[in-house]
Short mmCIF file of C-alpha atoms in Angstrom, two decimals:
data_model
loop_
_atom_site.label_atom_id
_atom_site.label_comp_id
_atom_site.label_asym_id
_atom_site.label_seq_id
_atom_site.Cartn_x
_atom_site.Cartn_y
_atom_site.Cartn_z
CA UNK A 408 0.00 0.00 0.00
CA UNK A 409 1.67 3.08 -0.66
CA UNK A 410 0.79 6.73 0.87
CA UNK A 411 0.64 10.51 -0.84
CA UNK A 412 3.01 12.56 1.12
CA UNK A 413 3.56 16.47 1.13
CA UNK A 414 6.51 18.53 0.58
CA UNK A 415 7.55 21.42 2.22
CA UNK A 416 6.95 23.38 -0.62
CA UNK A 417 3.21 22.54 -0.73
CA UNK A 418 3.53 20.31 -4.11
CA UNK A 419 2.22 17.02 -3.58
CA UNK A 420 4.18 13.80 -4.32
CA UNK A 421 3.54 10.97 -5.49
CA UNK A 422 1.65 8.69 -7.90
CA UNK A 423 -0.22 10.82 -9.58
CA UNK A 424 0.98 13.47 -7.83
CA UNK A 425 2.67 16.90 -9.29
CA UNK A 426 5.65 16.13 -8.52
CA UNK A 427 5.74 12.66 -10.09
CA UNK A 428 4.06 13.60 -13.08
CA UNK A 429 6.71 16.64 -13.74
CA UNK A 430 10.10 15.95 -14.90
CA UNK A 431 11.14 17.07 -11.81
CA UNK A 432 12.64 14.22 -9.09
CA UNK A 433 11.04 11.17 -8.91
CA UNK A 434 8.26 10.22 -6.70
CA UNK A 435 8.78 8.56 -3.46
CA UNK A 436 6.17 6.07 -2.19
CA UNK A 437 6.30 5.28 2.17
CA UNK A 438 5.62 1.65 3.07
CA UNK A 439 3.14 1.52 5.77
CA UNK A 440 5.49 -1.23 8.76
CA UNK A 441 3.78 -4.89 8.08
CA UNK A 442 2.18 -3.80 4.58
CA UNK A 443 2.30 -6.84 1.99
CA UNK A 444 5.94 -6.84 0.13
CA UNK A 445 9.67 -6.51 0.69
CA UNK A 446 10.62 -4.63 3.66
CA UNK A 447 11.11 -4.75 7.71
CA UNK A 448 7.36 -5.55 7.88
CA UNK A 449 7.83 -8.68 5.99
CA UNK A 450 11.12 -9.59 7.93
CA UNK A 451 8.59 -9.88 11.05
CA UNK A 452 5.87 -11.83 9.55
CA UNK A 453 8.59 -14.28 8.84
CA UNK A 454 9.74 -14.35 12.80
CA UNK A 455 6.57 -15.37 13.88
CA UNK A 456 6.14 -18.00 16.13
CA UNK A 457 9.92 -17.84 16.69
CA UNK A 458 9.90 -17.42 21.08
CA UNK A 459 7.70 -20.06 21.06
CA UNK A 460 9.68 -23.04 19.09
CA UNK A 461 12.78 -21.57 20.98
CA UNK A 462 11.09 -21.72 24.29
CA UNK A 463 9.75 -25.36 23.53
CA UNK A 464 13.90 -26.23 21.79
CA UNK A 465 14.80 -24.99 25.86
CA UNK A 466 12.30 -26.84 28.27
CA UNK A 467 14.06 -29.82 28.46
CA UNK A 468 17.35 -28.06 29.93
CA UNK A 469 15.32 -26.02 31.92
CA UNK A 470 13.54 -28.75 33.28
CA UNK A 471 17.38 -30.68 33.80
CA UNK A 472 18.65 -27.44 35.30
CA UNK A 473 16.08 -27.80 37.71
CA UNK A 474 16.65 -31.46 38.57
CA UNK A 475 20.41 -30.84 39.24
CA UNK A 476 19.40 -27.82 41.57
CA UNK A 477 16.64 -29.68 43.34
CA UNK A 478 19.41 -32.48 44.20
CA UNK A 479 21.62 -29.67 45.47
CA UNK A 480 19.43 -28.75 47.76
CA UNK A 481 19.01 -32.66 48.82
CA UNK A 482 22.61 -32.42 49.42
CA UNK A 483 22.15 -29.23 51.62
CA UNK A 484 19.59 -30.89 53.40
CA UNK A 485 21.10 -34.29 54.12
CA UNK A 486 23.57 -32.23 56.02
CA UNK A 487 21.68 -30.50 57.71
CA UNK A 488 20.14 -33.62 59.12
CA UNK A 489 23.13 -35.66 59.29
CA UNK A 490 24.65 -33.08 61.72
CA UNK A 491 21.08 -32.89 63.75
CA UNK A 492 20.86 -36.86 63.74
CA UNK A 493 24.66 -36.76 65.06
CA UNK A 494 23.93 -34.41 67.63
CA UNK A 495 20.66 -35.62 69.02
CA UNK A 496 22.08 -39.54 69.03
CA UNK A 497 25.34 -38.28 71.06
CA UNK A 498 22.58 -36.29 73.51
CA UNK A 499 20.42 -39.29 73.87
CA UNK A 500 23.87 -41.87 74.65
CA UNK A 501 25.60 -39.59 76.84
CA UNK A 502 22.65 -39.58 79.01
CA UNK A 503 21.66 -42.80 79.01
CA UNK A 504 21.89 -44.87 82.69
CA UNK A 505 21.29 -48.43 80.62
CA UNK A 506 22.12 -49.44 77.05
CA UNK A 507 23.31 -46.38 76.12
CA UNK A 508 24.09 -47.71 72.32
CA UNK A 509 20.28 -48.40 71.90
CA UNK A 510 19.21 -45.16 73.08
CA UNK A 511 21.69 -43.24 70.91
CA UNK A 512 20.40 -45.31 67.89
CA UNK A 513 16.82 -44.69 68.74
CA UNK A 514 17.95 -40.91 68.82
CA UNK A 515 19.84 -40.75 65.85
CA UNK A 516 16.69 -42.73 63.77
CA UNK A 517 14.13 -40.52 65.72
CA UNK A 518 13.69 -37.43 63.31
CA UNK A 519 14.56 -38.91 60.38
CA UNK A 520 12.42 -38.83 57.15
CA UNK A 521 11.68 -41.62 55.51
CA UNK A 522 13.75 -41.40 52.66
CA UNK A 523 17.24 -40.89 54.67
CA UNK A 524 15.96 -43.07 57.77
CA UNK A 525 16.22 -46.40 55.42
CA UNK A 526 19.72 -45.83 54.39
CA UNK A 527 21.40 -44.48 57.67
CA UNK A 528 24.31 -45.78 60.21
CA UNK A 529 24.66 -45.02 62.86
CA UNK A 530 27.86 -45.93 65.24
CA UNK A 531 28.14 -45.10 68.56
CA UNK A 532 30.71 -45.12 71.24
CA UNK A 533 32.37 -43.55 74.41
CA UNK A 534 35.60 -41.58 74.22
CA UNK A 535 37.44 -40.43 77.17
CA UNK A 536 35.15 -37.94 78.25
CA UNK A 537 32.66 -37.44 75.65
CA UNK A 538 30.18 -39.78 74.47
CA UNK A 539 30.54 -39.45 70.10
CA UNK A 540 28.33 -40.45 67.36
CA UNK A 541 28.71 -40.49 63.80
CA UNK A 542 25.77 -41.10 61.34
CA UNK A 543 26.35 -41.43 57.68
CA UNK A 544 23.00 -40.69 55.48
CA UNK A 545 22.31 -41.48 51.83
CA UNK A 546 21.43 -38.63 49.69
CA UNK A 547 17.95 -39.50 48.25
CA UNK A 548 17.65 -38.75 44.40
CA UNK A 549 14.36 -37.07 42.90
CA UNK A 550 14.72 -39.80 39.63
CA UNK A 551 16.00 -43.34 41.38
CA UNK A 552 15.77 -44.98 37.68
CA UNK A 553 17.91 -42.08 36.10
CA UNK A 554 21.16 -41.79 37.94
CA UNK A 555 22.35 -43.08 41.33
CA UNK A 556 24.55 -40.93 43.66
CA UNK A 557 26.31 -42.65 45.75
CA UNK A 558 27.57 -40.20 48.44
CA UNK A 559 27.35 -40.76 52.02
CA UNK A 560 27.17 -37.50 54.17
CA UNK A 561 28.77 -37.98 57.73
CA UNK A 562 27.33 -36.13 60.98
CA UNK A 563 29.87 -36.41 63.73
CA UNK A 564 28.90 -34.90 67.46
CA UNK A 565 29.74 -35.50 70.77
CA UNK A 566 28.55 -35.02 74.11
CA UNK A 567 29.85 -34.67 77.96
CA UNK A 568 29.36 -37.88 79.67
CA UNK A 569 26.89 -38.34 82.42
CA UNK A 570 28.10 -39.36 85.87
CA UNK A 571 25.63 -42.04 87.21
CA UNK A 572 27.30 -43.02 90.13
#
C-alpha cells in the first residue's frame, strides 16, 4: 500500500501526484510497517512463532537445570540432618543410665524422614570424656531410575558424659 506525502513546498508527491508527473525528481512512495511486500514488515511476519519453538527447543534443559538444583538442595539438606541426627544420638547416649548404644540409635533414627531413615548408620561409642556419634546418610535422588549418587554424608557430634554413680 503506498501513501501521498507532502513537501515542504506545498507540491504534492507521489503517484499521480505533481511532482511525479513533472520531470522534476522522482516520486517517493512510504511503506506503511507490516504492509504486503519486501521490507522490515515482511522480515517480522517471517519471525513469527519464533519465542515459542525456541522456548519449547529450551524446556528440556530447563527442566534438567532444575533437577540438578533440586538435588543440590538434597545435598544441603542431608547435612543438615546428618549433623542434627549426630547431635541428638550423642545427647540421647551420653545420658543414658542403661544401654546407652540403643538409646543413641533410637535418637539418631528418631527425626529422620523416611527417605534418609532407610539408608542411615549409625555408630556409637564412648571416648574419654565425651560420648561421640557419627551417622552417615544417603542422599535421596528425585529420579532413582535415572542416575544413582552414591555419596554418604557424615554427621559427627559428641557429648559430655553423664556421671551415674
Amino acid at each position: 500500500m503506498t501513501t501521498t506525502t507532502r513537501t515542504a513546498h506545498g507540491s504534492i508527491r507521489g503517484p499521480g501526484g505533481a511532482g511525479g508527473a513533472r520531470g522534476g525528481r522522482r516520486a517517493r512512495t512510504v511503506r506503511r510497517p507490516g504492509a504486503p511486500g519486501r521490507g522490515l514488515g515482511a522480515l517480522r511476519r517471517d519471525d513469527r512463532g519464533q519465542t515459542a519453538v525456541e522456548f519449547l527447543g529450551m524446556t528440556p534443559f530447563i527442566i534438567l537445570i532444575m533437577l540438578v538444583l533440586w538435588e543440590c538442595a538434597l545435598i544441603g539438606y542431608t547435612f543438615s540432618l546428618a549433623g542434627n541426627a549426630a547431635d541428638v544420638a550423642a545427647r540421647r547416649g551420653s545420658g543414658a543410665e542403661y544401654a546407652p548404644g540403643a538409646a543413641c540409635r533410637a535418637g539418631a533414627l528418631e527425626d529422620l524422614p523416611a527417605a534418609w531413615a532407610s539408608g542411615a548408620t549409625v555408630s556409637c561409642g564412648r571416648g574419654a570424656d565425651l560420648y561421640e556419634a557419627t551417622v552417615t546418610l544417603k542422599v535421596p535422588v528425585l529420579v532413582p531410575g535415572l542416575f544413582d549418587l552414591d555419596i554418604g554424608i557424615d554427621g559427627e557430634a559428641g557429648s559430655a558424659l553423664e556421671d551415674w554413680r
